[in-house]
GROMACS .gro file of C-alpha atoms in nm:
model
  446
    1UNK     CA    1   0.863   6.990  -2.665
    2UNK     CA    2   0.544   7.105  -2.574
    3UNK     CA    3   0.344   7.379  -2.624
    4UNK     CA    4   0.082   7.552  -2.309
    5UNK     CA    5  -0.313   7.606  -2.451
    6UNK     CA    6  -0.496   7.837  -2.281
    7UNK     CA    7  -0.788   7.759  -2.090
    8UNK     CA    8  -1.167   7.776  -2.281
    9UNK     CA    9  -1.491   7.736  -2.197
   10UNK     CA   10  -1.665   7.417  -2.444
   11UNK     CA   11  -2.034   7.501  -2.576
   12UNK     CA   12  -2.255   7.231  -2.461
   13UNK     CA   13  -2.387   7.132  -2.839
   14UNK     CA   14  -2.589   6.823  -2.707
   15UNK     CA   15  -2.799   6.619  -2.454
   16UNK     CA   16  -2.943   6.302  -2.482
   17UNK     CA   17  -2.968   5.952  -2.299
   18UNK     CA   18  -2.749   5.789  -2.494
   19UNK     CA   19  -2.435   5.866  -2.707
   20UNK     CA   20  -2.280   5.623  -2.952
   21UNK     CA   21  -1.913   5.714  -3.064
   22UNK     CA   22  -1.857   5.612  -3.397
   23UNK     CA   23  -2.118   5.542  -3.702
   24UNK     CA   24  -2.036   5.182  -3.833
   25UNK     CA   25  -2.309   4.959  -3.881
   26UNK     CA   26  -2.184   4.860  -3.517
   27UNK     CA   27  -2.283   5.150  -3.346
   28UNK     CA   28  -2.571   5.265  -3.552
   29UNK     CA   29  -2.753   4.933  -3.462
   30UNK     CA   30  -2.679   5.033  -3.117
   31UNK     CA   31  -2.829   5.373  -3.172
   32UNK     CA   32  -3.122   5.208  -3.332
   33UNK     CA   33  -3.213   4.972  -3.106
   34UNK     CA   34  -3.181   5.245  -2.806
   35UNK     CA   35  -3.393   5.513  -3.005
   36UNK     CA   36  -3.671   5.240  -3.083
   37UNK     CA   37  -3.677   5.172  -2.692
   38UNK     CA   38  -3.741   5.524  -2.647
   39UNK     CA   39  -3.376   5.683  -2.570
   40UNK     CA   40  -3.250   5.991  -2.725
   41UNK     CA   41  -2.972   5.895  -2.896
   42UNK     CA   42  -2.681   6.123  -3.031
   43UNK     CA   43  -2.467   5.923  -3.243
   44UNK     CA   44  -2.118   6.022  -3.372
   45UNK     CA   45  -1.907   5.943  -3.694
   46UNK     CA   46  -1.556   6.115  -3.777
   47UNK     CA   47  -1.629   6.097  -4.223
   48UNK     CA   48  -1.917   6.176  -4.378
   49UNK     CA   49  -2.132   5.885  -4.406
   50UNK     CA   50  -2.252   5.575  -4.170
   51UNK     CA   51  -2.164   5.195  -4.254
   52UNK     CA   52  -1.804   5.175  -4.146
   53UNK     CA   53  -1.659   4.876  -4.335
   54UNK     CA   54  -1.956   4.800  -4.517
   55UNK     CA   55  -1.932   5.114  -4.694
   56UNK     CA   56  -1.636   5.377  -4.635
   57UNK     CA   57  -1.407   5.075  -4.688
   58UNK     CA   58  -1.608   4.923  -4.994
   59UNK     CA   59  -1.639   4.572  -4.791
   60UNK     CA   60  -1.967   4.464  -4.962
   61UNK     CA   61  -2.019   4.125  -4.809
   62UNK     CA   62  -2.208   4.029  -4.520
   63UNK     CA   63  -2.180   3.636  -4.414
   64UNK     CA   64  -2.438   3.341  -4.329
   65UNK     CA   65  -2.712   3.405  -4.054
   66UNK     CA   66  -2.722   3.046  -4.091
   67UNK     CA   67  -2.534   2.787  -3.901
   68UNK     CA   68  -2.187   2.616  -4.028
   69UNK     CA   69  -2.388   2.337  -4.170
   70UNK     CA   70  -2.666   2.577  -4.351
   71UNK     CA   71  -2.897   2.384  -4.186
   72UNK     CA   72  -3.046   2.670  -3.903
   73UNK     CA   73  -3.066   3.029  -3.843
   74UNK     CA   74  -2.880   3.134  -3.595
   75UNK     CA   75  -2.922   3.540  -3.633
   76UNK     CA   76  -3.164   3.813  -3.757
   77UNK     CA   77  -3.256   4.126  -3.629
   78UNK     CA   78  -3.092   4.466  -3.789
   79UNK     CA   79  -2.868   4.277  -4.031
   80UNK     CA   80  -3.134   4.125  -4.199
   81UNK     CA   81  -3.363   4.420  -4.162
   82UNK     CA   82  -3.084   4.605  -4.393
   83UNK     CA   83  -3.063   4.374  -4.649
   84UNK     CA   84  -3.408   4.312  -4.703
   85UNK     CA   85  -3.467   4.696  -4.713
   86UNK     CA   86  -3.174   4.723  -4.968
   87UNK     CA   87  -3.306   4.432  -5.188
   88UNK     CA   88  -3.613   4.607  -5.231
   89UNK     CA   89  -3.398   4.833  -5.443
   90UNK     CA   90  -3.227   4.525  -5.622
   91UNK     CA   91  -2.895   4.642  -5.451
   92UNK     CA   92  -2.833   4.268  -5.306
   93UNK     CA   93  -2.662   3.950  -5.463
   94UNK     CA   94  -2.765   3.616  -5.208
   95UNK     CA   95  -2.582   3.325  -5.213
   96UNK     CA   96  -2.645   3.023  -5.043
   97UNK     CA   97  -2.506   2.752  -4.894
   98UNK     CA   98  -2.124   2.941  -4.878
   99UNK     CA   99  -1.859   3.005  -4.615
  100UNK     CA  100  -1.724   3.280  -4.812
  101UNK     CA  101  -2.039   3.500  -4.806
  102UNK     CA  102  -2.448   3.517  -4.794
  103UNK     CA  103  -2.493   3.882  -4.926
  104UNK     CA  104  -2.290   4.110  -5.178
  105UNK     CA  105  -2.462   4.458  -5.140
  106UNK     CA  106  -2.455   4.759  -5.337
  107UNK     CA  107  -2.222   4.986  -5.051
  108UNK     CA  108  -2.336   5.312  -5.194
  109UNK     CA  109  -2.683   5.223  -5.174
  110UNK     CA  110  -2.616   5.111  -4.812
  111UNK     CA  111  -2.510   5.477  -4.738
  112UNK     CA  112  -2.848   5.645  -4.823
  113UNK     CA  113  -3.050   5.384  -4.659
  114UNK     CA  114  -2.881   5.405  -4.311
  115UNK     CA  115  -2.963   5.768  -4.358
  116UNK     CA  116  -3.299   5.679  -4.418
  117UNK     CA  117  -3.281   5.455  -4.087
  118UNK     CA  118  -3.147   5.756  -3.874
  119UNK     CA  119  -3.405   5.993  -3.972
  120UNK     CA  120  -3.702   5.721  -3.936
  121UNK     CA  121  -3.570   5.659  -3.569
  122UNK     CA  122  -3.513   6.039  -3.478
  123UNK     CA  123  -3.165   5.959  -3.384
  124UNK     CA  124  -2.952   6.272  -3.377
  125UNK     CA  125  -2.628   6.261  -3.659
  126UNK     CA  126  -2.311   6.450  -3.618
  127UNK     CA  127  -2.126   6.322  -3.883
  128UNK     CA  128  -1.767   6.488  -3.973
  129UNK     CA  129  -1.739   6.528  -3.596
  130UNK     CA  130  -1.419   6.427  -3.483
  131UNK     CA  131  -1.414   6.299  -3.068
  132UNK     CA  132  -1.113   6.486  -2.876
  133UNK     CA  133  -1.127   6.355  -2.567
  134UNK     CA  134  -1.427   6.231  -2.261
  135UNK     CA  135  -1.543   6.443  -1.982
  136UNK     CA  136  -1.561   6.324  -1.625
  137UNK     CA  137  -1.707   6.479  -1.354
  138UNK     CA  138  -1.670   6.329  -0.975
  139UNK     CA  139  -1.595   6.016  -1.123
  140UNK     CA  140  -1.814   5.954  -1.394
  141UNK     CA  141  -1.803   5.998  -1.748
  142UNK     CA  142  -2.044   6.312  -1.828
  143UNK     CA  143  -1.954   6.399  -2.141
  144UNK     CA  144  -1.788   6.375  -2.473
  145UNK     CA  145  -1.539   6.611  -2.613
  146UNK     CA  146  -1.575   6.703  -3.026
  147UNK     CA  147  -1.487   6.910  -3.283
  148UNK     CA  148  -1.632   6.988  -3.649
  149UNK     CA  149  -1.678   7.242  -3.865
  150UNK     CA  150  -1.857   7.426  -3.616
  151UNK     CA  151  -1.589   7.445  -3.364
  152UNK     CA  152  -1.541   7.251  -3.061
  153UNK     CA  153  -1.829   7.115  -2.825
  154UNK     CA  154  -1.927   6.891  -2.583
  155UNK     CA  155  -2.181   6.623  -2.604
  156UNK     CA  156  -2.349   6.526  -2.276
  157UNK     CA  157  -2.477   6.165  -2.206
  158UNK     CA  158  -2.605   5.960  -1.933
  159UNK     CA  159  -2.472   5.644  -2.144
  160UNK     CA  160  -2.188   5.617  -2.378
  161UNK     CA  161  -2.089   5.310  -2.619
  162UNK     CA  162  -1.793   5.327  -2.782
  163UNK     CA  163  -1.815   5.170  -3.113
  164UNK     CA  164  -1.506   5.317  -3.246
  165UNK     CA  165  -1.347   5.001  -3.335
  166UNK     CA  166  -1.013   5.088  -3.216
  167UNK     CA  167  -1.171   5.149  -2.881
  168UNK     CA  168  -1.086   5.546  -2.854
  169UNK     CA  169  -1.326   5.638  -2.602
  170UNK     CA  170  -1.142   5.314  -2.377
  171UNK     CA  171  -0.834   5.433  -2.431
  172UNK     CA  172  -0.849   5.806  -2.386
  173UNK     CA  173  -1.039   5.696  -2.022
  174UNK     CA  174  -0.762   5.430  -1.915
  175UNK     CA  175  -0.891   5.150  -2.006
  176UNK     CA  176  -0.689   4.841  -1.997
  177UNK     CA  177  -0.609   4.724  -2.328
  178UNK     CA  178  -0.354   4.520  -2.546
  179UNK     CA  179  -0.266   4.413  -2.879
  180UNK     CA  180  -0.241   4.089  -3.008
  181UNK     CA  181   0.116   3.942  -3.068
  182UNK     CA  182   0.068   3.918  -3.430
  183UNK     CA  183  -0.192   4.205  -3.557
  184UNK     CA  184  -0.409   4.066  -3.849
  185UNK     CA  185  -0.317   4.318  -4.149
  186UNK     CA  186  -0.520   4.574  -4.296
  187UNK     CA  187  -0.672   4.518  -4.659
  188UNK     CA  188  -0.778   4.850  -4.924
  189UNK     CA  189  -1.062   4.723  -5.147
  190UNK     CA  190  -1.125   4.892  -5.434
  191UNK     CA  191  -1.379   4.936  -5.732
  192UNK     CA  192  -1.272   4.774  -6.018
  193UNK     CA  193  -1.442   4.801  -6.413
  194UNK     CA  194  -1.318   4.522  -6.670
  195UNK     CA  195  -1.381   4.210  -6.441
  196UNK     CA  196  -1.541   4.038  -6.746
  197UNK     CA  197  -1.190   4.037  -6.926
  198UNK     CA  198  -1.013   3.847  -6.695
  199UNK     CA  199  -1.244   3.535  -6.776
  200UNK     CA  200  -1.095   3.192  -6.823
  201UNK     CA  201  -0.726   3.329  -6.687
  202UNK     CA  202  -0.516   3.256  -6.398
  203UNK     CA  203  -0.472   3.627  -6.305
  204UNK     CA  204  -0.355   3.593  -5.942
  205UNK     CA  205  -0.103   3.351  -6.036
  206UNK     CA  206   0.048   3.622  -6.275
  207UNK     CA  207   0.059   3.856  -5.976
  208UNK     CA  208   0.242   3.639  -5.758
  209UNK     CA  209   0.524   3.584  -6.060
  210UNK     CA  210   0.562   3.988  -6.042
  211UNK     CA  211   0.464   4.052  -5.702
  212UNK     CA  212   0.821   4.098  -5.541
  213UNK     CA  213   0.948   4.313  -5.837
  214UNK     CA  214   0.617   4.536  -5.756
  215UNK     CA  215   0.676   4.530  -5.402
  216UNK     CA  216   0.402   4.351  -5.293
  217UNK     CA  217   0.364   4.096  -5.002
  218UNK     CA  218   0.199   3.757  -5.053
  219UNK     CA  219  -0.161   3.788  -5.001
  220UNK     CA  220  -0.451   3.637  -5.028
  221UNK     CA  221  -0.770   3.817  -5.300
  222UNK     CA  222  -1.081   3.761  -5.274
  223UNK     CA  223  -1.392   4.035  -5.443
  224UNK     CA  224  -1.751   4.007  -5.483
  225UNK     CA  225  -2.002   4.165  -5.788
  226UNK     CA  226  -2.146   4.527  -5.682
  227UNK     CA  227  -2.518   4.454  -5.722
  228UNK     CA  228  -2.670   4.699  -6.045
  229UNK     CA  229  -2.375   4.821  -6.140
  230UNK     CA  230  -2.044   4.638  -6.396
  231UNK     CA  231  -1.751   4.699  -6.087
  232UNK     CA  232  -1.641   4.406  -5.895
  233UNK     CA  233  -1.524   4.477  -5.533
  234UNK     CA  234  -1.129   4.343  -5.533
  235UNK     CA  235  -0.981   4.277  -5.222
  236UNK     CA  236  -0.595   4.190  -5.298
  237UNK     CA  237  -0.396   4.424  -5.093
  238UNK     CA  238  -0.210   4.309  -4.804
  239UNK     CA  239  -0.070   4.599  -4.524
  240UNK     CA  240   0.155   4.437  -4.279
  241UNK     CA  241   0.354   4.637  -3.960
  242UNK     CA  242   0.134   4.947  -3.963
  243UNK     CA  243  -0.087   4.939  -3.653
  244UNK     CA  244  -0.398   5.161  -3.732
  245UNK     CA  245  -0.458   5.265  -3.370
  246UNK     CA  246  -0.194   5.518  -3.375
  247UNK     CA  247  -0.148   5.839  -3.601
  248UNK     CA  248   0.166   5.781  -3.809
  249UNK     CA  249   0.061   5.399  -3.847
  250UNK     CA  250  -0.279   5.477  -4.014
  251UNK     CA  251  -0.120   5.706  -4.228
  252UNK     CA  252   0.093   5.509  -4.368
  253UNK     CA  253  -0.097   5.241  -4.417
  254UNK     CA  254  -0.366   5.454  -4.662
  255UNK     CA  255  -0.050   5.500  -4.907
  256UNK     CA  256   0.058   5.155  -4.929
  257UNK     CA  257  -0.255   5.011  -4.934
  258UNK     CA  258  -0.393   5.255  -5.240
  259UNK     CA  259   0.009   5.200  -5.402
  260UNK     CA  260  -0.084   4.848  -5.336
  261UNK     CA  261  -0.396   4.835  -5.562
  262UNK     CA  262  -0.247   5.021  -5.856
  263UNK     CA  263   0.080   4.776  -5.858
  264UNK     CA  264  -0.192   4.456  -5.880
  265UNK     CA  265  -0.445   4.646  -6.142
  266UNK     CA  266  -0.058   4.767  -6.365
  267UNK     CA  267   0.060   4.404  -6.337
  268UNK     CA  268  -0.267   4.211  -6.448
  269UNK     CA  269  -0.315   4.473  -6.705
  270UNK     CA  270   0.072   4.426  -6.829
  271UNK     CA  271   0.091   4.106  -6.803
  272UNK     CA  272  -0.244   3.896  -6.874
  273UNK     CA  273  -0.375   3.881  -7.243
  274UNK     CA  274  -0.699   4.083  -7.311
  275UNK     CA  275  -0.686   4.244  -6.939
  276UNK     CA  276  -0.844   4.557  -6.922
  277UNK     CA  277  -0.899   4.649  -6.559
  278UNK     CA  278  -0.987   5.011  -6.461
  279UNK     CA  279  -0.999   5.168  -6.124
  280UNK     CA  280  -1.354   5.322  -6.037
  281UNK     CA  281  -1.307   5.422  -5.690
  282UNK     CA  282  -1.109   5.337  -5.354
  283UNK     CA  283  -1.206   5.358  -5.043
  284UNK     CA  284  -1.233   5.618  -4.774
  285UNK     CA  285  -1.071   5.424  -4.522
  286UNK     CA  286  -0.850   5.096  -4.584
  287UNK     CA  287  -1.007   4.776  -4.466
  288UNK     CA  288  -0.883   4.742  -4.102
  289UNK     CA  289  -0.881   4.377  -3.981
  290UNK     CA  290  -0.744   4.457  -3.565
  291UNK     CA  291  -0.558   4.658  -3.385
  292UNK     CA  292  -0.599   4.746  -2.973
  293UNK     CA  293  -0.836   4.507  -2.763
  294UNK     CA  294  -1.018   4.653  -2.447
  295UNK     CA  295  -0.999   4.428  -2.114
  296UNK     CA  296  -1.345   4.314  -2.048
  297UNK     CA  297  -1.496   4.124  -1.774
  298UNK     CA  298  -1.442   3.827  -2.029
  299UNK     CA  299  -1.194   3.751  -2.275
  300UNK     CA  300  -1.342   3.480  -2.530
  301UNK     CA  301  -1.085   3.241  -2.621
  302UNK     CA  302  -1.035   3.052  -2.928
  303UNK     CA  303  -1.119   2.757  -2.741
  304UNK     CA  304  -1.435   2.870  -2.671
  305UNK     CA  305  -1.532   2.948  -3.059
  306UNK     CA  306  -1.432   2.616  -3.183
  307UNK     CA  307  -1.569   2.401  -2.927
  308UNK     CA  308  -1.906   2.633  -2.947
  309UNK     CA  309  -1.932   2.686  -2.613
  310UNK     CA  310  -2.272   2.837  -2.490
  311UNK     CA  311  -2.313   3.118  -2.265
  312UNK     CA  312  -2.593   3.216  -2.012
  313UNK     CA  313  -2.515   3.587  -2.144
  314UNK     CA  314  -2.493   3.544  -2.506
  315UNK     CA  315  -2.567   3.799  -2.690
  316UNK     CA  316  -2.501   3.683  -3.039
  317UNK     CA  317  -2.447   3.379  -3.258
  318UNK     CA  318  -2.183   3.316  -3.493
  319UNK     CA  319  -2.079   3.081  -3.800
  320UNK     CA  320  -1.806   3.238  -3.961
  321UNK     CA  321  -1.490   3.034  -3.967
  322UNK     CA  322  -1.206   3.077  -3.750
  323UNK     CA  323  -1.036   3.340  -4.058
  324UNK     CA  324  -0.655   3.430  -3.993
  325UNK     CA  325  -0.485   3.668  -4.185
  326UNK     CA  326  -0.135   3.561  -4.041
  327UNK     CA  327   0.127   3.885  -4.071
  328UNK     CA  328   0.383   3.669  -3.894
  329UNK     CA  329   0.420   3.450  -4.226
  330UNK     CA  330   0.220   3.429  -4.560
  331UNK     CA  331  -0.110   3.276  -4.617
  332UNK     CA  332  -0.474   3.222  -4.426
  333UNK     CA  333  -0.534   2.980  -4.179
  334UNK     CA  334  -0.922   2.841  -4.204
  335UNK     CA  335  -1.048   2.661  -3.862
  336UNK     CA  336  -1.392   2.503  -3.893
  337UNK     CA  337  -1.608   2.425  -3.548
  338UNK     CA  338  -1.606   2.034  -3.747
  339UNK     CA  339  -1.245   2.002  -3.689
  340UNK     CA  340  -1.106   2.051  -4.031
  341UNK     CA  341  -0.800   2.356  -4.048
  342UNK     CA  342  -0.686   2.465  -4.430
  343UNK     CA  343  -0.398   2.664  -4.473
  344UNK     CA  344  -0.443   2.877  -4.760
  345UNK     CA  345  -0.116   3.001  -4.938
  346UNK     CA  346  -0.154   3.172  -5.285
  347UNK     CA  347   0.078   2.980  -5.503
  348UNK     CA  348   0.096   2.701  -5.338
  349UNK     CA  349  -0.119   2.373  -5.245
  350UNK     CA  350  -0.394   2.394  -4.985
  351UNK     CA  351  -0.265   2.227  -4.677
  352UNK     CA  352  -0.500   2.045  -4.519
  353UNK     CA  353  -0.585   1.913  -4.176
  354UNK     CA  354  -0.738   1.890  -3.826
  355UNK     CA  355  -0.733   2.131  -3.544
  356UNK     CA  356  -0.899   1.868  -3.326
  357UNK     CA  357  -0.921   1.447  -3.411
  358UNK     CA  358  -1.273   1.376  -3.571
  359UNK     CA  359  -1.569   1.317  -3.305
  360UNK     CA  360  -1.923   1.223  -3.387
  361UNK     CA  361  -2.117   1.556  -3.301
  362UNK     CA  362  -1.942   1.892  -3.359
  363UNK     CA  363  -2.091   2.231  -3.262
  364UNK     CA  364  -2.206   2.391  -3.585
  365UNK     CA  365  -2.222   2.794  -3.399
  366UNK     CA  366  -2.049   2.993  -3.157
  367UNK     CA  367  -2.165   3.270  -2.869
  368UNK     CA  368  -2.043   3.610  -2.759
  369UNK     CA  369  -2.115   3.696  -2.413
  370UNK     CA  370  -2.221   3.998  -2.295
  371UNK     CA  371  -1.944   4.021  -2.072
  372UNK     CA  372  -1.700   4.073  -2.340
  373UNK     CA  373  -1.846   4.426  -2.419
  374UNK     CA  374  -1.825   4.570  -2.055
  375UNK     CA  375  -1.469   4.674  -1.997
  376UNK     CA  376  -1.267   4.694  -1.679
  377UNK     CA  377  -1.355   5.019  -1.568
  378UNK     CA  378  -1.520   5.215  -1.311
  379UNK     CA  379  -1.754   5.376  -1.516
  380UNK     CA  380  -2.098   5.231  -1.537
  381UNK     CA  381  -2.232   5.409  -1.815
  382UNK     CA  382  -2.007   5.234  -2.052
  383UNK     CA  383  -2.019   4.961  -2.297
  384UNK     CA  384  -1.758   4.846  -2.565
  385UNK     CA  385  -1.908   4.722  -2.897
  386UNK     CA  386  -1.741   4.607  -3.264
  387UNK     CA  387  -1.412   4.455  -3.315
  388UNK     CA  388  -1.221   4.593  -3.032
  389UNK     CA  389  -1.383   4.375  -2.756
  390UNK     CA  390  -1.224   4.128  -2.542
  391UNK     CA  391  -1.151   3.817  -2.785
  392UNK     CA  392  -0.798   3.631  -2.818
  393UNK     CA  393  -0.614   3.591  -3.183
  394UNK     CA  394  -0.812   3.286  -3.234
  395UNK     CA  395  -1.119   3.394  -3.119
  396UNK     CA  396  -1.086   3.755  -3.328
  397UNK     CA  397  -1.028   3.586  -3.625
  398UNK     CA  398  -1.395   3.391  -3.661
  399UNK     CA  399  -1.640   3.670  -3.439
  400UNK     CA  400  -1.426   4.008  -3.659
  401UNK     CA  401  -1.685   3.986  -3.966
  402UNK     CA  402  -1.933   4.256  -3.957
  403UNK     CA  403  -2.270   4.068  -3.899
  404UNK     CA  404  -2.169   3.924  -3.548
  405UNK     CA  405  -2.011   4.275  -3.461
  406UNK     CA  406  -2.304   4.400  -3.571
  407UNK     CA  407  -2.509   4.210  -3.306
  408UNK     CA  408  -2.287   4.309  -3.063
  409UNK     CA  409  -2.377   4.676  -3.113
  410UNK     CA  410  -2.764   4.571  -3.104
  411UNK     CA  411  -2.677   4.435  -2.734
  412UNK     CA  412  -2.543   4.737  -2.633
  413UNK     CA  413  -2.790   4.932  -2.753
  414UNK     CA  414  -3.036   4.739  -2.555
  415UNK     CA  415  -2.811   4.710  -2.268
  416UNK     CA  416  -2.775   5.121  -2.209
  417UNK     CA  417  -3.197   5.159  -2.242
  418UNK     CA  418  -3.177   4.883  -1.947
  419UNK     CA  419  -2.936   5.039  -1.722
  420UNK     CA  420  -3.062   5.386  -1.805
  421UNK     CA  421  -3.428   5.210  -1.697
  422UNK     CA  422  -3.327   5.023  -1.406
  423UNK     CA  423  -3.061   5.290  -1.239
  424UNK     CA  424  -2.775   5.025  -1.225
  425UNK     CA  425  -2.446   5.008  -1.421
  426UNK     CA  426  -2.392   4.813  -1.732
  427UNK     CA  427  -2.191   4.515  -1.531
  428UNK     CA  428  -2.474   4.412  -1.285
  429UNK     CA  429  -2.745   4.395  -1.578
  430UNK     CA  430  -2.895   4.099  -1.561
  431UNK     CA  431  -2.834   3.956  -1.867
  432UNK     CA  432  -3.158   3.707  -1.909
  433UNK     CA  433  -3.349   4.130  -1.948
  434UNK     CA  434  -3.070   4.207  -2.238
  435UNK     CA  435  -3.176   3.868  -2.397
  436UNK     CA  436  -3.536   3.866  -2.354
  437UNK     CA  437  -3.533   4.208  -2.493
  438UNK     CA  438  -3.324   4.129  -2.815
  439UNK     CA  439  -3.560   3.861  -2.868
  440UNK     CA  440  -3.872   4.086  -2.831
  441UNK     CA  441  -3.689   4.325  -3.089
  442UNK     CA  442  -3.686   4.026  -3.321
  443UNK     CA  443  -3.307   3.944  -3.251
  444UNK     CA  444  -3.300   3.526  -3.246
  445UNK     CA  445  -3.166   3.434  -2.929
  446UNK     CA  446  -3.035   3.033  -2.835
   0.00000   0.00000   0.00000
């Protein structure tokens, strides 16, 4: 059944140069790097704060700008910017020499100072602005379709990057896509008080001897200190078969993950001597890992990650171990670019192998190319960035983490300013301009 709307003329509530859709630290490092060029920049975010991941979903942990070895630096520009600005307010925890994580940050204190970093670039916010569907007029896209408190309203742009991370600007304009076989599953974090109790005790193992009686899959945890504060960051939940892309999907996986976190907190509580866990805060959206993929002019392989293959176009450098959070079967699979592979089973002993025989030099980073962010479309004034760009299951599972995303939004940031400048569209950029200007920005570019 369907119902007939009647026909309505949309306010025009905006005009700028370029438009991001959606306010991660993705696509407000895309805005950023545009405004600082000189671009007005409209950027939109569905909830009511920027950060994405790093702070609606309470993932506090950025990884290693260094190489696999810990030996070079391989990235810098906004990512670092951030962190220094928030350690400055004692809101970060470094740690070196770790393939679990460089940075815990305070994710609260993250919120205000992306604020701060809108207002100092002049970027315009619409946050709790929901995007309904894009405009095109003879061909190309115009405009933006939202809707807030305000009403409905349309957002006109001569560039558009859709940092969404389920790639809903893509979709709703036809852009190929697909999902991976096997969708990594989603993960709600949560703030927990009472971490100093469980000191000296095997607490996961208890979960696992109670987890089927509770309901819960196998899963892997993993949680990092929140920097001036007593709550630890617990990530323990484990949402299989609920694809995030769609409506009914999404929902459903908010309730399981949040029934998820009190059935772990009840059981260590129950169950482990002197436990005395208390739940300061979930998230405001779960954790989500992948769900669509847009078709870009490239798809980077797995292949391509492990044997650190080096593009003329790259537009950011990676380190972060091939990371797969298998929903097929339980457990993590851990690739390193050295050859080693570690499957990682709660419960159970590490397995331990080799993806490829031992060899005498091994890459120790990988490369995204630009042409992973500009999809198969006929629109020019359109660039994909975050986790929803053209990478296979392999390939997803090392570039996913939010500092080499976050590069990718910094490229297309830069990229729109140069297509905007030069009057072409974003696939005939040169890309040796998009990397010279990254490195002038004080991205590090190899």
């Amino acid at each position: 059944m369907n119902i007939s709307e009647p026909a309505r003329e949309t306010p025009v509530i905006a005009e700028c140069d370029l438009c991001v859709l959606g306010g991660s630290c993705t696509g407000l490092f895309a805005a950023i790097r545009a405004a600082r060029l000189g671009l007005s920049v409209v950027i939109v975010e569905r909830m009511g704060c920027f950060g994405g991941v790093a702070t609606l979903s309470l993932v506090n942990v950025w990884h290693s700008p260094l190489d696999e070895v810990f030996e070079k630096q391989i990235f810098a520009g906004l990512s670092v910017e951030v962190m220094d600005r928030l350690r400055k307010r004692g809101a970060v925890i470094d740690q070196t020499k770790s393939a679990a994580w460089a940075w815990a940050f305070n994710s609260a204190e993250m919120q205000i100072e992306l604020d701060a970093m809108v207002l100092e670039n002049k970027i315009q916010p619409w946050l709790h602005t929901a995007f309904v569907a894009p405009h095109v007029v003879n061909g190309k896209l115009d405009s933006i379709i939202v809707e807030n408190k305000s009403g409905r309203g349309a957002i006109r742009a001569r560039f558009f990057v859709d940092a969404t991370g389920d790639g809903d600007l893509c979709e709703r304009l036809g852009v190929p896509s697909y999902h991976a076989a096997h969708t990594q599953p989603s993960t709600t974090c949560a703030h927990i008080s009472g971490w100093e109790t469980l000191k000296d005790t095997d607490w996961q193992k208890v979960v696992i001897k109670h987890a089927a009686s509770a309901g819960l899959p196998e899963g892997f945890a993993w949680g990092a200190p929140v920097p001036g504060t007593d709550a630890y960051m617990l990530a323990g939940t484990r949402v299989l078969e609920a694809d995030c892309s769609e409506a009914e999907g999404f929902t459903r996986a908010e309730i399981e993950g949040r029934r998820q976190v009190r059935a772990i907190l009840d059981i260590v509580n129950q169950n482990v001597p002197g436990a005395k866990l208390g739940l300061l805060a979930l998230p405001a959206r779960i954790g989500i890992r992948q769900t669509r993929h847009a078709r870009c002019l490239h798809q980077l392989t797995g292949d391509e990650v492990l044997h650190g293959r080096r593009f003329d176009d790259a537009i950011a450098n990676g380190s972060y171990r091939v990371d797969i959070h298998h929903a097929e079967k339980p457990g993590l699979t851990f690739r390193y670019l050295d050859g080693r592979e570690l499957y990682v089973r709660p419960g159970h002993p590490v397995v331990a192998g080799r993806w490829r025989a031992e060899s005498g030099v091994s890459p120790t980073y990988y490369q995204i190319p630009y042409r992973s962010l500009v999809p198969q479309s006929p629109y020019g004034n359109l660039l994909a960035a975050g986790r929803f760009i053209d990478a296979d299951q392999q390939a997803h599972g090392a570039i996913r983490v939010m500092v080499n995303m976050n590069q990718t939004g910094e490229a297309a940031g830069i990229a729109a300013w140069l297509a905007l400048k030069n009057q072409t569209a974003a696939a005939t950029l040169d890309p040796a301009l998009i990397r010279g200007t990254l490195a002038e920005g004080g991205s590090i570019i190899l």
